[in-house]
CSV table of C-alpha atoms in Angstrom, one decimal:
chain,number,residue,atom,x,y,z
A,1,UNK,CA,22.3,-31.2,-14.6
A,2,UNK,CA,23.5,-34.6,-13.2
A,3,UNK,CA,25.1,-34.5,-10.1
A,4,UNK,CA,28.5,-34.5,-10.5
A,5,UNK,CA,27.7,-31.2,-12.8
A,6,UNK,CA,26.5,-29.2,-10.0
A,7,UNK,CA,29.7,-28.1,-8.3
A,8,UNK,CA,28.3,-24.5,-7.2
A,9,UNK,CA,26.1,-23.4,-4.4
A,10,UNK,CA,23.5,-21.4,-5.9
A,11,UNK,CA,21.8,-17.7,-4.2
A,12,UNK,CA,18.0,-18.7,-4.5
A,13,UNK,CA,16.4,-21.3,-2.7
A,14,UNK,CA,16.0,-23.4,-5.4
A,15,UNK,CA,19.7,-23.5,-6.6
A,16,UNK,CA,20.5,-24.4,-2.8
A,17,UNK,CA,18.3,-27.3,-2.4
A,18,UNK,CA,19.7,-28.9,-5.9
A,19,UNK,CA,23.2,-28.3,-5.7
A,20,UNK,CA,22.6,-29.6,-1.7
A,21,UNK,CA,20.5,-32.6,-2.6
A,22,UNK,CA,22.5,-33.6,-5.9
A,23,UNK,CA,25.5,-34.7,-3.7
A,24,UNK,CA,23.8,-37.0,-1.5
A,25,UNK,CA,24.2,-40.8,-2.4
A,26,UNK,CA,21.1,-42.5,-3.1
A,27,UNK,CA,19.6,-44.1,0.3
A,28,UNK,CA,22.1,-42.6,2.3
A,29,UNK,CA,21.3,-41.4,5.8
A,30,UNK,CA,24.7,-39.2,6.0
A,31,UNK,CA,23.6,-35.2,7.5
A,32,UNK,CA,20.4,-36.9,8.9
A,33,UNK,CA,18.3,-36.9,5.7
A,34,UNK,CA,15.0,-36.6,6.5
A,35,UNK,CA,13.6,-37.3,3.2
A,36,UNK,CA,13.0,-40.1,1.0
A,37,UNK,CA,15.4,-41.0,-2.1
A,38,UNK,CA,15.0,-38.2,-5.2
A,39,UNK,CA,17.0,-39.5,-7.7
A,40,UNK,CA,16.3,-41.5,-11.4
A,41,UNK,CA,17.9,-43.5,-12.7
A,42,UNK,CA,19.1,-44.0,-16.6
A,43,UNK,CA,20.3,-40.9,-18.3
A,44,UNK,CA,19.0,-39.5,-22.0
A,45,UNK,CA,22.0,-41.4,-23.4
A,46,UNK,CA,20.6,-44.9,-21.5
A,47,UNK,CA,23.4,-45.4,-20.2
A,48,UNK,CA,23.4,-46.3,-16.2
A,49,UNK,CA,23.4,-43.6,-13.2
A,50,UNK,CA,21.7,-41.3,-11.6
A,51,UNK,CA,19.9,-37.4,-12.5
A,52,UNK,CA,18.3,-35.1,-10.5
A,53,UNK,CA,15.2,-33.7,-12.7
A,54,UNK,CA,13.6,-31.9,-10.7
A,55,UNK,CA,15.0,-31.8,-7.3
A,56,UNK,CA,13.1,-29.0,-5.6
A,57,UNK,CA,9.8,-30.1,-6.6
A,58,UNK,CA,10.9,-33.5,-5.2
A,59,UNK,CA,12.1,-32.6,-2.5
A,60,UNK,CA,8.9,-30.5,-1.3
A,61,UNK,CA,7.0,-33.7,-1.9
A,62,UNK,CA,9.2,-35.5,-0.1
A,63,UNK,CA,9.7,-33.6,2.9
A,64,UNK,CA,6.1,-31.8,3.1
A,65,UNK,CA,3.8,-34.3,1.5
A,66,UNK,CA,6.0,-37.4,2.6
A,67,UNK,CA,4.4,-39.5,0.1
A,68,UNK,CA,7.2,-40.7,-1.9
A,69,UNK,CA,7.3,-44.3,-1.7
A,70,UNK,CA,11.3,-45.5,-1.6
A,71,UNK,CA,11.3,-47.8,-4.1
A,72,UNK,CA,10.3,-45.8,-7.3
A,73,UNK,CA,11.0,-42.0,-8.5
A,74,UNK,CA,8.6,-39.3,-7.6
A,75,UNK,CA,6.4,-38.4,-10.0
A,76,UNK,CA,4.6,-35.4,-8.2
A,77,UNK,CA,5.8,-32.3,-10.8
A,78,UNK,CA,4.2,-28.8,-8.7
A,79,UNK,CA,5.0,-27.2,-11.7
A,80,UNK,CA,1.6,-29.4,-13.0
A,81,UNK,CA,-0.3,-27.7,-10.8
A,82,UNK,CA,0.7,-24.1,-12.3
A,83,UNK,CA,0.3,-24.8,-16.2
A,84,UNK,CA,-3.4,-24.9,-15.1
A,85,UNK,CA,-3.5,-21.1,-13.8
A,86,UNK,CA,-3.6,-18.0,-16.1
A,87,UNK,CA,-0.1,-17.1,-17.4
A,88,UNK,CA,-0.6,-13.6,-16.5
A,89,UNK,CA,-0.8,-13.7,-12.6
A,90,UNK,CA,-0.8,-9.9,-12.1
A,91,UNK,CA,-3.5,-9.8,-14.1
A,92,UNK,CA,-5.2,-12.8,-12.5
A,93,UNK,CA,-4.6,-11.4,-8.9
A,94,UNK,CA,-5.9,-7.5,-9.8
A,95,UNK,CA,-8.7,-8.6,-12.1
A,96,UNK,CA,-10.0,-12.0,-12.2
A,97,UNK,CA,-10.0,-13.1,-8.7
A,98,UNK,CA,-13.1,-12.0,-7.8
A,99,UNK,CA,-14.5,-14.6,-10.1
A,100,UNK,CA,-12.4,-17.2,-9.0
A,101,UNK,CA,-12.9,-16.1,-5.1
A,102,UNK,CA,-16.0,-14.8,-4.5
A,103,UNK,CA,-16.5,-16.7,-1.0
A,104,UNK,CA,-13.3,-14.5,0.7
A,105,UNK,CA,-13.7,-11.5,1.8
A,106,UNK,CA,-11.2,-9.2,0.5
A,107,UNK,CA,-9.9,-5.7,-0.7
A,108,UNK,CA,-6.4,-4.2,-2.2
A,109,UNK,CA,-4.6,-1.5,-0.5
A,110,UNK,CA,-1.9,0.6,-1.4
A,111,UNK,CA,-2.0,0.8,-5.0
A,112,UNK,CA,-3.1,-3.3,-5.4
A,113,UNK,CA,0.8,-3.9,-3.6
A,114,UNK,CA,-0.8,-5.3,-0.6
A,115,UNK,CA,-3.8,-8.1,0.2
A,116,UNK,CA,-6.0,-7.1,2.8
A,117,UNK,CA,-8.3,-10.1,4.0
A,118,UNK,CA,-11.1,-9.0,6.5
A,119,UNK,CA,-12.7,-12.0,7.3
A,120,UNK,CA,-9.8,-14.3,9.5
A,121,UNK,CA,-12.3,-17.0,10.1
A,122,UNK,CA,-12.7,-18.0,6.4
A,123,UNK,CA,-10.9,-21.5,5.6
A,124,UNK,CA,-10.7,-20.5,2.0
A,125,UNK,CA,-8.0,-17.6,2.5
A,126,UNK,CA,-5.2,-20.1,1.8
A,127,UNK,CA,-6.0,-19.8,-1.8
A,128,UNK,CA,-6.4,-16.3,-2.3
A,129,UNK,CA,-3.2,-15.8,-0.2
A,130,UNK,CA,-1.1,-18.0,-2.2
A,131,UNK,CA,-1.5,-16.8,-5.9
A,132,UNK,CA,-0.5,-13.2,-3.8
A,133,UNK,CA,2.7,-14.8,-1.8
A,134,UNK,CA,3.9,-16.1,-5.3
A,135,UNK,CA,4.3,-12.4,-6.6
A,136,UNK,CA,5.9,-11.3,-2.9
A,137,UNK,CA,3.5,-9.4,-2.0
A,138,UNK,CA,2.5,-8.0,1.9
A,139,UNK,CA,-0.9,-9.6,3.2
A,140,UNK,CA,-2.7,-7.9,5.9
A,141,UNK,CA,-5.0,-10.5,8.0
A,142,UNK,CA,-7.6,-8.4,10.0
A,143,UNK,CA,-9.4,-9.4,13.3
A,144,UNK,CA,-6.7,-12.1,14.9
A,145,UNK,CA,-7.5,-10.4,18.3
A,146,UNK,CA,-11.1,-11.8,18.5
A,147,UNK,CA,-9.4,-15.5,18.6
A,148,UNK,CA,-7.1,-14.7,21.5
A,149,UNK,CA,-7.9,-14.1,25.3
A,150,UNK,CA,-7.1,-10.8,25.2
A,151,UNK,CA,-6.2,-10.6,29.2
A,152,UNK,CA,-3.3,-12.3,28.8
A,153,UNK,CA,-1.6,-9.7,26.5
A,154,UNK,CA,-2.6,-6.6,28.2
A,155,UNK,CA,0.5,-4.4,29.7
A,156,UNK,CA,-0.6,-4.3,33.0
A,157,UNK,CA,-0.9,-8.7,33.2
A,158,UNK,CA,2.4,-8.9,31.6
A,159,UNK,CA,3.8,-6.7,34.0
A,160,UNK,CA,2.3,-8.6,36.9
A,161,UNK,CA,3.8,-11.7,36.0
A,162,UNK,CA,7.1,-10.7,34.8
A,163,UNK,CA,8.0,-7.5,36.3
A,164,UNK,CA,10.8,-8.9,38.2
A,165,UNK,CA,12.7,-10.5,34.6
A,166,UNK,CA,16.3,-8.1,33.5
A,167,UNK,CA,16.4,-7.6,30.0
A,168,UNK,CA,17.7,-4.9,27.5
A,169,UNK,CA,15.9,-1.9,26.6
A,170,UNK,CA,16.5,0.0,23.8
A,171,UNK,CA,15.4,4.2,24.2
A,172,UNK,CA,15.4,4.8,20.2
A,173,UNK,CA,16.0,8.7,20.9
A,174,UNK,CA,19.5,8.1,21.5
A,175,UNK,CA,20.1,4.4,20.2
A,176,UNK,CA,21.3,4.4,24.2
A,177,UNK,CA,20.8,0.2,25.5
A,178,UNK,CA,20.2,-0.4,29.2
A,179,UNK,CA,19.7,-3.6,30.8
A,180,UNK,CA,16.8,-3.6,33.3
A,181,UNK,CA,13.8,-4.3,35.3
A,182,UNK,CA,10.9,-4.9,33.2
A,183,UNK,CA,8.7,-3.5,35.4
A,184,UNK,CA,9.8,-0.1,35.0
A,185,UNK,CA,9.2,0.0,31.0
A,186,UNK,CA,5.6,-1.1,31.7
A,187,UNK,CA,4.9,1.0,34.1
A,188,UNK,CA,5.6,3.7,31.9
A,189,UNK,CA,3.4,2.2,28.8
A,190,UNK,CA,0.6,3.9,30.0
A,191,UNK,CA,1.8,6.3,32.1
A,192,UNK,CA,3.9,9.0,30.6
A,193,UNK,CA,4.4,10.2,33.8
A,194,UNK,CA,6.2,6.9,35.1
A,195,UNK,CA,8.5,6.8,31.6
A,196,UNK,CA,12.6,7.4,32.2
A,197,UNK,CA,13.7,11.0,31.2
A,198,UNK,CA,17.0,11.5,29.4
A,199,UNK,CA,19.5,13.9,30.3
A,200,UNK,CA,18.3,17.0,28.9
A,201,UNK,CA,14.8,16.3,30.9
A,202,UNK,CA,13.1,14.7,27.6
A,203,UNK,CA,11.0,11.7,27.9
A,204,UNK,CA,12.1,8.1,26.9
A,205,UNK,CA,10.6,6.3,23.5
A,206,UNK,CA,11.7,3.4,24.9
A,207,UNK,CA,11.6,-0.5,23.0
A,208,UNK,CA,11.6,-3.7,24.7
A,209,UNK,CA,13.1,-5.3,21.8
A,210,UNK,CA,12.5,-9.7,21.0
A,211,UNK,CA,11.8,-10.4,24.6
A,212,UNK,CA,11.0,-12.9,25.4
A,213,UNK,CA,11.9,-14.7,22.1
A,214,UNK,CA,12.0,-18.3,20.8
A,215,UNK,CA,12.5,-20.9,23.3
A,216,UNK,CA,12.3,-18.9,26.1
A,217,UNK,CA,8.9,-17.1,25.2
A,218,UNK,CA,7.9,-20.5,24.8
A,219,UNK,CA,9.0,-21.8,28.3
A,220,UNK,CA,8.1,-18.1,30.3
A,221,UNK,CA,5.1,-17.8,28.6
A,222,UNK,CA,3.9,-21.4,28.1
A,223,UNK,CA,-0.1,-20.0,28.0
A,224,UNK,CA,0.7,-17.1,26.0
A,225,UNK,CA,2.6,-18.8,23.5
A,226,UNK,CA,0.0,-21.3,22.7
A,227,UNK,CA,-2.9,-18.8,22.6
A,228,UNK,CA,-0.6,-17.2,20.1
A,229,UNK,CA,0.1,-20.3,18.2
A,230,UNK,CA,-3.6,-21.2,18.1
A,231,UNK,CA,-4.7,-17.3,16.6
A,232,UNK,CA,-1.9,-17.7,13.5
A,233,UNK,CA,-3.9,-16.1,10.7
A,234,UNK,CA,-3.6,-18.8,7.2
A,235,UNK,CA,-2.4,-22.0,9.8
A,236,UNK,CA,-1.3,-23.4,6.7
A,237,UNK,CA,1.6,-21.1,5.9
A,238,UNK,CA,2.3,-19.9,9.5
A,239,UNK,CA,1.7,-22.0,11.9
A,240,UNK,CA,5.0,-24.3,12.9
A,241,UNK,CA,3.1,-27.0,11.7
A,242,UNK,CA,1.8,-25.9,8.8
A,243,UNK,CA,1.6,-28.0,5.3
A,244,UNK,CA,3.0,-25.1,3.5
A,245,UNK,CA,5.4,-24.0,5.8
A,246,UNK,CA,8.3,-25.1,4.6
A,247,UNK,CA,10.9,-23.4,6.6
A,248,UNK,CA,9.5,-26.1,9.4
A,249,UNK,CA,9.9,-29.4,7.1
A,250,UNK,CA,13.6,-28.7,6.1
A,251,UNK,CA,15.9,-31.5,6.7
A,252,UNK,CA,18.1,-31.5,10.1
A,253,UNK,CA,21.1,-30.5,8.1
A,254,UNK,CA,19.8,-27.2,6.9
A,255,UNK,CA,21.1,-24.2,9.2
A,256,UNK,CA,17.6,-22.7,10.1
A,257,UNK,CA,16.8,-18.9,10.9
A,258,UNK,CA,15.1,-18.0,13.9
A,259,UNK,CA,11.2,-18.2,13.6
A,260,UNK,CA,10.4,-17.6,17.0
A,261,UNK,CA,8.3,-16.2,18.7
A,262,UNK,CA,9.5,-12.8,19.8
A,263,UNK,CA,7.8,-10.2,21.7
A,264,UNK,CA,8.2,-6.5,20.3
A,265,UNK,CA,6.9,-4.1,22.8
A,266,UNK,CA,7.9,-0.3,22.5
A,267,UNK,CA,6.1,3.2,23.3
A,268,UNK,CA,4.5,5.6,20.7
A,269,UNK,CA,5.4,8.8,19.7
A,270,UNK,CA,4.0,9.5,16.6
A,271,UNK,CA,4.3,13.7,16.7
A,272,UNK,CA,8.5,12.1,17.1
A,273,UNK,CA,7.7,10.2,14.2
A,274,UNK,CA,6.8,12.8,12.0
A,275,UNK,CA,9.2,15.8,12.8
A,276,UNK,CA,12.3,16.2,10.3
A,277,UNK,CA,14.9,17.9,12.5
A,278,UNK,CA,18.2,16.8,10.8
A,279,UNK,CA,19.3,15.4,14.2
A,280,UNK,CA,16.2,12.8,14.4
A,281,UNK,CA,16.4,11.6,10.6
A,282,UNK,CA,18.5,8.6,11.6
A,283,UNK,CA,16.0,7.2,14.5
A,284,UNK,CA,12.4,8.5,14.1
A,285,UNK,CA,10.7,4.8,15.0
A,286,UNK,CA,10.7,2.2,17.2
A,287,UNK,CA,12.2,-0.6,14.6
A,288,UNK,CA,14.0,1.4,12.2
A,289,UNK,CA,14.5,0.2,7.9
A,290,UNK,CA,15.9,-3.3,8.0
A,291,UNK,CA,15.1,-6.5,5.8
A,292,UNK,CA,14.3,-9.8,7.4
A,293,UNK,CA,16.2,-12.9,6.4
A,294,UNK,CA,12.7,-15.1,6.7
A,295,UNK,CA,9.0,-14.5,6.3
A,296,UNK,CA,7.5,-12.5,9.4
A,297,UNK,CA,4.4,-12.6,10.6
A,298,UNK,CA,3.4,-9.6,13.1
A,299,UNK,CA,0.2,-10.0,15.1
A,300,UNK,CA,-0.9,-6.6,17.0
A,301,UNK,CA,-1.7,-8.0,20.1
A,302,UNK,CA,-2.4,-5.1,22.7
A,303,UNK,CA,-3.0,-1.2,21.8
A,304,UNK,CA,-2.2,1.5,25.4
A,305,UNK,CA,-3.9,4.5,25.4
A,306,UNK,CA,-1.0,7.1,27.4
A,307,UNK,CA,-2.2,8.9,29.3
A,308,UNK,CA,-0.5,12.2,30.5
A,309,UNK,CA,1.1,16.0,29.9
A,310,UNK,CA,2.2,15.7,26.5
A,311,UNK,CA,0.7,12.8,24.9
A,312,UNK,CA,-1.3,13.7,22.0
A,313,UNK,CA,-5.6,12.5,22.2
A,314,UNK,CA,-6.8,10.3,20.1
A,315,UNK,CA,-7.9,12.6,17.4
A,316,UNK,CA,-4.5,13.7,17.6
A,317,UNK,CA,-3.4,10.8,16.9
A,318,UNK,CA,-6.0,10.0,14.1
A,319,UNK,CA,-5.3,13.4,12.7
A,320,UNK,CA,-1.2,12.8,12.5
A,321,UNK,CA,-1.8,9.6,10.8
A,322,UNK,CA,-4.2,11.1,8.2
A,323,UNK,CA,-1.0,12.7,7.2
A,324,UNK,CA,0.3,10.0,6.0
A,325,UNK,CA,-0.1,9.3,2.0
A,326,UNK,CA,-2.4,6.5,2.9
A,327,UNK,CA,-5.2,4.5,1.0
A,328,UNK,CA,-8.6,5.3,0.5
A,329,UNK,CA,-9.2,2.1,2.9
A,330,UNK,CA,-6.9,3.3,5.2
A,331,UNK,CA,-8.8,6.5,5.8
A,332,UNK,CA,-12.2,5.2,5.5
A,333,UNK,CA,-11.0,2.7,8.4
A,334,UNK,CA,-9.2,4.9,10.6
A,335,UNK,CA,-12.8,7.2,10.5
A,336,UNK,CA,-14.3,3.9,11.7
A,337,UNK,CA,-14.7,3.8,16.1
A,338,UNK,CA,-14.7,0.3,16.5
A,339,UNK,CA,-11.2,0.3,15.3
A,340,UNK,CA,-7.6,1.0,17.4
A,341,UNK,CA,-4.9,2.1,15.2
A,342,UNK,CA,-1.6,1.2,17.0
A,343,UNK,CA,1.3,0.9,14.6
A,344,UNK,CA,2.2,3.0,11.1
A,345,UNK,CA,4.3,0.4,8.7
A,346,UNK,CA,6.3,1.5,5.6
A,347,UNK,CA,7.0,-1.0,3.3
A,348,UNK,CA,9.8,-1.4,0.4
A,349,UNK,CA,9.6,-4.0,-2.2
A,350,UNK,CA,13.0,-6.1,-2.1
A,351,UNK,CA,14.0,-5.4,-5.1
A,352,UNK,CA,14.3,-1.8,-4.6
A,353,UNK,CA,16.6,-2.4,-1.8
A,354,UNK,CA,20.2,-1.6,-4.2
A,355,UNK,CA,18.1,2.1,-4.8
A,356,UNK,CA,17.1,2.6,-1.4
A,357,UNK,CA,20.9,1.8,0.1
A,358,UNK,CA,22.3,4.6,-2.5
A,359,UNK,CA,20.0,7.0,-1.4
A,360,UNK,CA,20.6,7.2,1.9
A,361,UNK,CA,24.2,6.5,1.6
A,362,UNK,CA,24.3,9.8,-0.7
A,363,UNK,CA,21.4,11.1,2.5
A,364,UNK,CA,24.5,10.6,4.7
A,365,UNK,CA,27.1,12.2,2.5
A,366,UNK,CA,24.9,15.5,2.2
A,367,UNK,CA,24.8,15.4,6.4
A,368,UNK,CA,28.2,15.2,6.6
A,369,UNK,CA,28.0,11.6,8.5
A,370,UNK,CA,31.3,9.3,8.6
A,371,UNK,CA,31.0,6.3,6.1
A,372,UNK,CA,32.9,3.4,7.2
A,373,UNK,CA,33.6,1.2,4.3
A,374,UNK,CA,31.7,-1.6,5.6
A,375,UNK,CA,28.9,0.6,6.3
A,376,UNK,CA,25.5,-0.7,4.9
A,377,UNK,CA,22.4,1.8,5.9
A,378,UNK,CA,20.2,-1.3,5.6
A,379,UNK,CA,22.2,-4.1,7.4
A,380,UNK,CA,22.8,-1.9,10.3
A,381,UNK,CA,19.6,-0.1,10.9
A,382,UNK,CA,20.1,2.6,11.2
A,383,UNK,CA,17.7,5.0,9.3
A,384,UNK,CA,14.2,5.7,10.3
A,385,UNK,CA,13.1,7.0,6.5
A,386,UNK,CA,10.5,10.0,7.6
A,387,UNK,CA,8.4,12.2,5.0
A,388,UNK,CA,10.2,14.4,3.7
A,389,UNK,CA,12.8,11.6,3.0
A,390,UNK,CA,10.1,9.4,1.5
A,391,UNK,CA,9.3,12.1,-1.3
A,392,UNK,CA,12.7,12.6,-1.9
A,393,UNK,CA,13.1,8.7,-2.7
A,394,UNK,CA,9.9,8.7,-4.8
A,395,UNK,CA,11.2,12.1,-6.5
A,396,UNK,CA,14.8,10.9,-7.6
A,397,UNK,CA,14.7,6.7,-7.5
A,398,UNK,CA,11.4,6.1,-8.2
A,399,UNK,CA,10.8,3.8,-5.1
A,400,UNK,CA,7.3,4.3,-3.8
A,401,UNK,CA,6.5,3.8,0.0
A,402,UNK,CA,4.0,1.4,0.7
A,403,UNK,CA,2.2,2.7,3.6
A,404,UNK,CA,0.2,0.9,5.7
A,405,UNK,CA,-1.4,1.2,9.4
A,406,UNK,CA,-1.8,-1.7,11.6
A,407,UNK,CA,-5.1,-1.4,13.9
A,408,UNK,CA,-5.4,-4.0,16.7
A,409,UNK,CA,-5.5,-7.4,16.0
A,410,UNK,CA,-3.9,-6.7,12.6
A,411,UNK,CA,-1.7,-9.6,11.5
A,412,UNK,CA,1.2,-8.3,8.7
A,413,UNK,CA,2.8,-10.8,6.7
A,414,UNK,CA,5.7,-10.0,5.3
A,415,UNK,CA,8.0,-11.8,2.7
A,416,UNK,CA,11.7,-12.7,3.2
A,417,UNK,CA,13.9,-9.2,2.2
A,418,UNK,CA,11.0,-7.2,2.2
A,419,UNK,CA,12.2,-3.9,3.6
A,420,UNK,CA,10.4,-2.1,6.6
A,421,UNK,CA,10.3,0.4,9.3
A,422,UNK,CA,7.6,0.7,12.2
């Protein structure tokens, strides 16, 4: 459509950047334009003025690439690029791609929903990674912790250094929020003995929830930040600089989302986890179901071993995870000693997020919970989904849980509105 046609604001990306980019005058620096001129000129009548053919395309050139030369229409089409792939990309990405990428080192997990690359090192996982991000698909990125000084991210160091910062802590038994002394949440990562106790003598499953994020992670943490910038599994897509990552190219006059960094850092409980008491079916993890406005990357950076009366072994742990209706991979890997499993994902596609928001809201109804109106299970966090739930959801919507557990060093990528719980 020409310009003066596109009087909406579109809801996908690509409707945003048109109907955004097909009001501005050609040349004009109004908003801080950070991009060179998109439009062509002469219309299918031949008459005089301007259309916008294919402004989203154009615009990735222009901002990304920056190759656009001001005097002349782009002619780079990324579309081009595509008509040269299979048409049938689910077929392509389940079937074919061990022809066409035989050099990366790679598996499937859960059910062929998720990309697991085992060898971070290879240069070529760009490729393999991008015919999966086009689907929106979850890739798991194994080994980042064997690029980072691993010193720097163990409880104890960060505690030495910051143990004196306030911030807010979150004990997800009983949603309660404190704000406090650092130092006493990691004392108590370790040391179950040292954790806070709540008021009928339990112990605290306590988070320390985005601290430090953004711009200050970056100026507390200076060294941190940059070993974390330089272990960024597929640099092309994730790192701030990154070719592909778009999110860091946009023009000045786009509102951005935060991309951090942030800092998660919370205790494990998994026999808490696991347990169905009616009472704990609204907060069972650390970061309960909740949808992401941008793509996340998680990196698990540092794995405690808690030591103390109550704490499950190892093989405890191993043994409650093998619970879990996890992949053949999954077990094979969590039978491997060279490995630390420290975090248990469940993943939702986006688009069954309408199925999974009637579910529990009917969830709630059956528990006799208050509804507000404005209510949204989703938006507000507040539902950890546990087992017994999960069947129910497979049983009656048809949404299947993607499960997936995140060993050290694992690096989760997730696309935007992908729902998850941890």
């Amino acid at each position: 459509p020409t310009a003066s046609q596109n009087n909406e604001q579109g809801s996908t990306l690509r409707d945003l950047l048109t109907t955004t980019a097909g009001k501005l005058r050609l040349g004009s620096t109004d908003a801080g334009i950070a991009f060179a001129p998109v439009y062509s000129t002469g219309t299918a009548s031949g008459k005089s003025g301007r259309t916008v053919p294919n402004i989203l395309d154009d615009i990735i050139a222009s901002v990304v690439e920056n190759k656009i030369p001001p005097n002349r229409a782009p002619k780079i089409n990324i579309k081009s690029e595509i008509k040269d792939e299979p048409k049938d990309d689910k077929k392509c990405i389940q079937d074919d791609c061990s022809k066409r990428y035989s050099d990366i080192q790679y598996s499937w997990i859960c059910d062929k929903h998720v990309l697991w690359l085992r060898d971070h090192k290879n240069s070529n996982n760009w490729k393999l990674f991008k015919e999966c991000w086009k689907q929106g698909r979850p890739v798991l990125v194994s080994g980042m912790h064997k690029k980072m000084n691993f010193s720097l991210w163990k409880a104890e160091s960060i505690s030495l250094d910051f143990g004196n910062q306030q911030a807010d802590i979150l004990n997800c038994k009983d949603s309660i929020i404190s704000n406090t002394n650092v130092k006493e949440f990691w004392d108590g990562f370790e040391d179950v003995s040292k954790r806070q106790k709540i008021k009928n003598g339990e112990t605290a499953l306590l988070k320390l929830k985005d601290w430090p994020s953004g711009e200050d992670f970056k100026a507390m943490m200076p060294a941190r930040y940059e070993d974390l910038l330089k272990s960024l599994p597929l640099p092309e897509y994730c790192s701030p600089e990154g070719k592909l990552n778009l999110a860091s190219h946009l023009p000045g006059f786009f509102v951005r989302p935060d991309l951090g960094p942030r800092l998660c850092s919370a205790y494990g409980e998994i026999s808490y986890v696991t347990m169905l008491d009616r009472k704990l079916t609204l907060l069972g993890g650390t970061t309960n179901l909740h949808i992401e406005v941008s793509d996340v990357v998680n990196i698990l950076v540092y794995v405690g071993i808690a030591k103390g009366n109550g704490v499950l072994s190892k093989s405890g742990v191993l043994k409650k995870l093998e619970e879990e209706d996890l992949d053949d991979l999954l077990r094979k890997r969590l039978k491997d000693s060279s490995e630390l499993p420290g975090a248990l994902w469940h993943i939702y596609a986006g688009k069954d997020a309408d199925k999974i928001r009637e579910f529990l809201q009917k969830i709630a109804k059956e528990q006799g919970l208050d509804l507000l109106p404005e209510h949204d299970p989703i938006r507000d966090q507040s539902w950890y989904v546990n087992k017994k739930l999960r069947q129910r959801l497979l049983e009656e919507y048809g949404v299947k849980t993607c499960t997936v557990i995140q060993f050290l060093g694992d690096a989760i990528i997730l696309p935007a509105g992908a729902l998850h719980q941890v």
